C-alpha positions as MATLAB code, in Angstrom:
seq = 'MKKIAMSLGAATLLTTTLSANSVSDAITNGFFEGSVALYAQTQQNKGTTKDNSFGNAHLKLKYNTDNFYNFSLGLEGKGNLKIAEKYSKDWENGAVPGGDGYKNNGLLTQAYLKYELEQGFIFKAGRYESELAWLTDYQQGAIVEIDAIPAVLFTLAYSEKTATSDIDESSHFDRPLEDYTKKGVYAIEIKDEAIEGFVFNPYYYQIPDAVKFYGLKVAYEHEFGGANLEYARSNLTSKYRSFSGNDNGYIAHAEVFGKADIFKLTGGAIVTSDKGGADIMTTYGDTISPFKDGNQNYTKDARTIYASLNANIEERFDFTALYGYTRYDDQVSGMDERELNLIFEYNFSEELALGLAYVKVKADSQNNKYNGYDKYLASIEYKF';
ca = [
     -18.970   12.524    4.136;
     -17.469   15.176    6.383;
     -14.916   14.267    9.002;
     -16.471   14.176   12.474;
     -14.216   15.477   15.231;
     -14.884   16.481   18.826;
     -12.667   17.577   21.674;
     -13.236   15.459   24.737;
     -11.745   18.204   26.866;
     -14.189   20.777   25.478;
     -17.115   18.420   25.983;
     -16.098   17.785   29.591;
     -15.762   21.538   30.216;
     -19.213   22.138   28.741;
     -20.919   19.550   30.959;
     -19.043   20.793   34.011;
     -20.297   24.320   33.308;
     -23.892   23.097   33.021;
     -23.982   21.369   36.418;
     -20.928   20.575   38.502;
     -22.929   18.627   41.082;
     -24.550   16.383   38.475;
     -21.236   15.777   36.743;
     -19.739   14.916   40.127;
     -22.460   12.336   40.667;
     -21.894   10.911   37.191;
     -18.214   10.462   37.984;
     -18.656    8.962   41.453;
     -21.381    6.586   40.195;
     -19.233    5.416   37.296;
     -18.195    1.832   36.568;
     -14.605    0.609   36.881;
     -13.079   -2.686   35.728;
      -9.751   -4.090   34.673;
      -7.399   -7.037   34.422;
      -3.804   -8.092   35.019;
      -2.082  -10.766   32.946;
       1.188  -12.515   32.226;
       2.045  -13.574   28.665;
       4.921  -15.640   27.246;
       5.752  -16.422   23.618;
       8.462  -18.586   22.055;
       8.931  -19.007   18.317;
      11.356  -21.568   16.874;
      12.189  -20.700   13.263;
      13.405  -22.983   10.522;
      16.477  -22.109    8.487;
      18.765  -19.229    9.418;
      16.134  -16.946   10.971;
      16.810  -16.323   14.661;
      14.360  -17.701   17.204;
      12.203  -15.243   19.136;
      11.161  -15.399   22.780;
       9.824  -12.918   25.328;
       7.644  -12.475   28.391;
       5.229   -9.617   29.076;
       3.227   -8.285   32.021;
      -0.059   -6.631   31.060;
      -2.473   -4.297   32.841;
      -5.855   -3.012   31.610;
      -7.928   -0.345   33.361;
     -11.348    0.755   32.108;
     -13.739    3.378   33.473;
     -17.145    4.667   32.322;
     -19.019    7.520   33.960;
     -22.720    7.346   34.656;
     -25.040    9.175   32.243;
     -25.514   12.934   32.550;
     -28.276   14.210   30.260;
     -27.627   11.088   28.128;
     -23.903   11.912   27.913;
     -21.113    9.809   29.386;
     -17.346    9.449   29.116;
     -15.409    6.238   28.570;
     -11.709    5.695   29.251;
      -9.471    2.649   28.846;
      -5.740    2.348   29.215;
      -3.408   -0.597   28.712;
       0.127   -1.055   29.955;
       2.776   -3.603   28.992;
       6.114   -4.325   30.668;
       8.906   -6.498   29.328;
       9.874   -9.131   31.860;
      12.207  -11.271   29.699;
      13.488  -11.750   26.152;
      15.909  -14.119   24.439;
      17.537  -11.640   22.067;
      17.651   -7.873   22.083;
      14.368   -6.322   20.822;
      12.461   -9.634   20.697;
       9.801   -7.974   22.886;
       9.772   -4.727   20.915;
       9.747   -6.163   17.393;
       7.730   -9.353   17.841;
       8.240  -12.450   15.738;
       8.542  -12.694   11.941;
       6.257  -12.725   10.018;
       3.575  -10.269   11.011;
       4.717   -9.752   14.588;
       4.095   -6.175   15.655;
       5.605   -6.515   19.104;
       5.244   -3.779   21.702;
       5.847   -0.251   20.450;
       4.907    1.332   23.770;
       4.681    0.578   27.476;
       1.343    2.316   27.815;
      -1.493    3.323   25.505;
      -4.748    5.191   26.017;
      -6.818    2.763   23.942;
     -10.240    4.327   24.515;
     -11.223    7.923   25.331;
     -14.626    8.869   24.012;
     -17.660   11.019   24.591;
     -20.863    9.014   24.287;
     -24.422   10.214   23.713;
     -27.177    7.598   24.014;
     -30.965    7.670   23.674;
     -33.318    4.909   24.797;
     -35.070    5.162   21.438;
     -32.090    3.443   19.809;
     -29.296    5.930   19.125;
     -25.631    5.835   20.230;
     -22.930    8.304   19.221;
     -19.258    8.046   20.214;
     -16.442   10.446   19.346;
     -12.789    9.933   20.236;
     -10.936    6.642   20.596;
     -13.246    3.645   20.648;
     -13.247   -0.130   20.149;
     -14.912   -1.382   16.971;
     -16.209   -4.793   15.889;
     -17.364   -4.125   12.328;
     -16.561   -6.329    9.327;
     -13.436   -4.390    8.275;
     -13.085   -1.972   11.186;
     -11.803   -3.816   14.259;
      -9.533   -3.254   17.262;
      -9.142    0.390   18.352;
     -10.083    3.341   16.171;
      -9.757    7.108   16.489;
     -12.721    8.941   15.019;
     -16.457    8.620   15.528;
     -19.226    6.034   15.279;
     -23.028    6.212   15.228;
     -25.348    3.243   15.881;
     -29.085    3.479   15.186;
     -31.440    0.606   16.021;
     -34.777    2.422   16.035;
     -36.154   -0.199   13.605;
     -36.725   -3.537   15.394;
     -34.035   -6.140   14.628;
     -32.124   -3.733   12.324;
     -28.910   -1.930   13.292;
     -27.491    0.909   11.148;
     -23.860    1.849   11.788;
     -21.938    4.825   10.414;
     -18.270    5.082   11.335;
     -15.168    7.107   10.607;
     -11.587    6.379   11.632;
      -8.536    8.543   11.126;
      -6.083    6.280   12.953;
      -6.057    2.709   14.231;
      -4.137    0.688   16.818;
      -3.950   -2.797   18.287;
      -3.201   -3.380   21.955;
      -3.484   -6.550   24.013;
      -1.380   -8.911   26.066;
       0.546  -10.084   22.968;
       1.182   -6.772   21.152;
       0.695   -3.012   21.352;
       1.033   -0.491   18.532;
       0.704    3.281   18.336;
      -2.348    4.940   16.822;
      -1.292    5.645   13.254;
      -2.529    6.085    9.694;
      -2.036    2.708    7.957;
      -1.654    4.270    4.478;
       0.334    7.330    5.570;
       2.959    6.776    2.857;
       0.165    7.222    0.312;
      -2.617    9.244    1.974;
      -3.402   10.741    5.377;
      -7.127   10.340    4.848;
      -9.009    7.848    6.987;
     -11.788    5.361    6.314;
     -15.575    5.821    6.217;
     -17.889    2.871    6.802;
     -21.591    2.122    6.529;
     -22.966   -1.203    7.773;
     -26.457   -2.626    8.227;
     -27.273   -5.713   10.308;
     -30.722   -7.138    9.715;
     -31.887   -9.942   12.045;
     -35.596   -9.704   11.237;
     -35.745  -13.310    9.997;
     -35.163  -15.758   12.829;
     -31.808  -17.503   12.580;
     -30.476  -15.215    9.834;
     -28.230  -12.146    9.906;
     -27.878  -10.055    6.730;
     -24.964   -7.621    6.878;
     -24.375   -5.420    3.795;
     -21.592   -2.829    4.041;
     -19.739   -0.084    2.172;
     -16.262    1.297    2.973;
     -14.228    4.084    1.423;
     -10.674    5.331    1.898;
     -10.675    8.523   -0.218;
      -8.137    8.589   -3.074;
      -7.367    4.899   -2.518;
     -10.259    2.431   -2.573;
     -13.976    1.835   -2.278;
     -15.218   -1.619   -1.384;
     -18.574   -3.120   -0.641;
     -19.913   -6.511    0.305;
     -22.462   -8.701    2.008;
     -22.237  -11.123    4.926;
     -25.003  -13.654    5.470;
     -25.076  -15.845    8.558;
     -27.507  -18.600    9.459;
     -27.535  -20.628   12.662;
     -29.874  -23.133   14.274;
     -29.601  -25.636   17.097;
     -27.487  -28.150   15.183;
     -25.370  -25.971   12.890;
     -25.309  -23.189   10.372;
     -23.356  -21.374    7.677;
     -21.555  -18.084    7.002;
     -21.167  -16.548    3.558;
     -19.377  -13.330    2.614;
     -18.393  -11.594   -0.608;
     -16.655   -8.232   -0.985;
     -15.336   -6.383   -4.045;
     -12.819   -3.541   -4.143;
     -12.566   -0.634   -6.586;
      -9.117    0.965   -6.448;
      -8.409    4.414   -7.818;
      -6.080    4.549  -10.829;
      -3.532    6.423   -8.713;
      -3.529    3.740   -6.027;
      -3.377    0.966   -8.634;
      -0.159    2.520   -9.941;
       1.161    2.958   -6.398;
       0.385   -0.574   -5.160;
       0.651   -2.644   -8.334;
      -2.750   -4.210   -7.583;
      -6.011   -3.979   -9.474;
      -9.684   -4.161   -8.559;
     -10.345   -7.448   -6.820;
     -12.557   -9.476   -4.515;
     -12.639  -11.842   -1.576;
     -15.179  -14.635   -1.035;
     -15.688  -16.710    2.098;
     -17.916  -19.724    2.754;
     -18.151  -21.655    5.998;
     -20.428  -24.382    7.331;
     -20.533  -25.847   10.825;
     -22.346  -28.512   12.788;
     -22.923  -28.784   16.535;
     -23.500  -31.844   18.703;
     -23.427  -31.704   22.484;
     -20.098  -30.054   23.441;
     -18.579  -30.309   19.932;
     -18.546  -27.974   16.945;
     -17.102  -29.070   13.583;
     -16.351  -26.342   11.018;
     -15.168  -26.327    7.424;
     -14.570  -23.338    5.185;
     -12.857  -21.754    2.200;
     -11.490  -18.280    1.411;
     -10.764  -17.113   -2.152;
      -9.162  -13.847   -3.323;
      -8.788  -12.316   -6.773;
      -5.788  -13.125   -8.966;
      -5.445   -9.360   -9.553;
      -5.040   -8.473   -5.883;
      -7.257   -5.842   -4.318;
      -8.262   -7.885   -1.243;
      -5.362   -7.073    1.072;
      -6.180   -3.353    1.197;
      -9.587   -4.184    2.691;
      -7.772   -5.300    5.870;
      -6.148   -1.881    6.377;
      -8.295   -1.079    9.432;
      -9.080   -4.634   10.535;
     -10.590   -7.917    9.376;
     -12.851  -10.718   10.572;
     -12.617  -13.462    7.934;
      -9.385  -15.365    8.643;
      -9.875  -17.940   11.446;
      -6.129  -18.502   11.988;
      -3.796  -17.218   14.672;
      -1.405  -16.004   11.962;
      -3.004  -16.547    8.534;
      -0.048  -14.936    6.774;
      -1.306  -15.418    3.201;
      -5.110  -15.511    3.506;
      -5.610  -12.077    1.889;
      -2.761  -12.066   -0.626;
      -3.048  -12.191   -4.409;
      -4.836  -15.235   -5.853;
      -5.061  -16.978   -2.470;
      -7.095  -20.172   -2.141;
      -7.535  -21.270    1.480;
      -9.375  -24.300    2.804;
      -9.623  -25.100    6.505;
     -11.314  -27.317    9.051;
     -11.597  -27.078   12.820;
     -12.937  -29.021   15.775;
     -13.998  -27.224   18.944;
     -14.973  -28.678   22.306;
     -16.558  -26.470   24.964;
     -17.641  -27.707   28.396;
     -19.901  -25.332   30.313;
     -17.839  -22.292   29.270;
     -15.057  -23.525   31.577;
     -12.994  -25.734   29.265;
     -12.486  -24.795   25.612;
     -10.256  -26.548   23.066;
      -9.891  -25.834   19.339;
      -7.861  -27.674   16.708;
      -7.657  -25.810   13.365;
      -5.780  -26.825   10.212;
      -5.625  -25.010    6.898;
      -3.920  -24.960    3.514;
      -3.360  -21.840    1.367;
      -2.218  -21.747   -2.229;
      -1.229  -18.221   -3.331;
       0.861  -16.139   -5.731;
       3.670  -13.974   -4.379;
       7.234  -14.094   -5.641;
       6.215  -16.887   -7.992;
       2.939  -18.537   -8.962;
       1.564  -21.526   -7.113;
       3.178  -21.108   -3.687;
       1.556  -22.774   -0.695;
       1.482  -22.589    3.102;
       0.035  -24.806    5.818;
      -0.951  -23.773    9.334;
      -1.968  -25.734   12.410;
      -3.481  -24.095   15.500;
      -4.075  -25.881   18.821;
      -5.768  -23.582   21.337;
      -6.661  -24.425   24.922;
      -8.488  -22.187   27.397;
      -9.502  -22.980   30.953;
     -11.563  -20.688   33.181;
     -10.861  -21.404   36.841;
     -13.580  -18.864   37.672;
     -15.246  -15.851   36.103;
     -12.180  -13.836   37.083;
      -9.222  -16.166   36.452;
      -8.384  -17.803   33.095;
      -5.477  -19.747   31.591;
      -4.676  -19.805   27.871;
      -2.273  -22.039   25.930;
      -1.712  -22.188   22.172;
       0.528  -23.898   19.634;
       0.976  -22.582   16.092;
       2.867  -24.492   13.389;
       3.419  -22.897    9.985;
       5.000  -24.732    7.064;
       6.099  -22.043    4.595;
       6.788  -22.539    0.899;
      10.418  -23.350    0.083;
      10.434  -20.468   -2.430;
       9.282  -17.947    0.154;
      12.263  -15.627    0.719;
      10.496  -13.468    3.339;
      10.266  -16.005    6.151;
      10.726  -19.689    6.927;
       8.417  -22.132    8.628;
       8.163  -21.971   12.399;
       6.684  -23.403   15.583;
       5.162  -20.926   18.052;
       4.215  -21.567   21.686;
       1.965  -19.117   23.558;
       0.848  -19.025   27.189;
      -1.134  -16.524   29.236;
      -2.867  -16.215   32.564;
      -5.297  -13.364   33.261;
      -7.179  -12.124   36.301;
     -10.157   -9.797   35.801;
     -11.490   -7.455   38.451;
];
């Protein structure tokens, strides 16, 4: 595949040259939305690790122009402001483990040129938000979606850099494997919903000079329950095997759920190869782990089982209790970790929502990277 690149400034200049009046109408008839939020996080760590606590104010602004000859522009920016912290750099660094913190006060998360046809074709170039199997959050590159065939969606995507940005963290756009390669990731996905109740989602990803991986997701859902199955296998280059110490590997995921009235009961398992090779699949995002943290779900020889109970009342009140156990190999063989998530969300209206969460992680006593911890999260958000 060839890298797809396009200058948004050049594209804007071109459309302005074609018809300034029409472009003016496209801008004035555009759609604007946004949100403001407050977020607080406190983490109490076991052992000698310092506790972590901070508060953050968050602003999101999003704007899309109207179509002009099937072209449009999309922009989104997010801002974060530290309002409190317990220790110096708690807000900036986030909490151990896995806390990215806030690396910036403002980030242009989306800035893309979009071309769309009614016949079932969408092309975006620039910074865009992705929701593919292993390409999530914000990406910098290009994506093409084709759904000309009924109930079948073809997606081709490329990303050079990736970033995460929300009320609880904000990173820069960067190359995740920059220490090894500056090349990005290419993705091909197909979603087939031709059979009622089923979704078949085969995919293929490649990071040149590092890894190729491919897999299949199958989802089935009916009125009273369903199941999700996924299997992916990685093929690392010999150079990257030497660099990372991992070998070709796989990840498998199985989940079943039942629904009754306002309740949903879910049980699942995640298994990774004892040779590694699964963690690199998450370089540009992931969708398998159901946990808030899930520190060891993708590590070498990880065996995770979990169960959750969800209650949802008319999309206003939502509560989830999730518990899981992971056995994995890291410093030594046979380490384990347990995680409990309690998540509460209440929508006062379509615009105003409150979120509360509790995360408890019991780490293995032989884990010398971090100790167990209790984490408390709270947010309130107003959308406009």
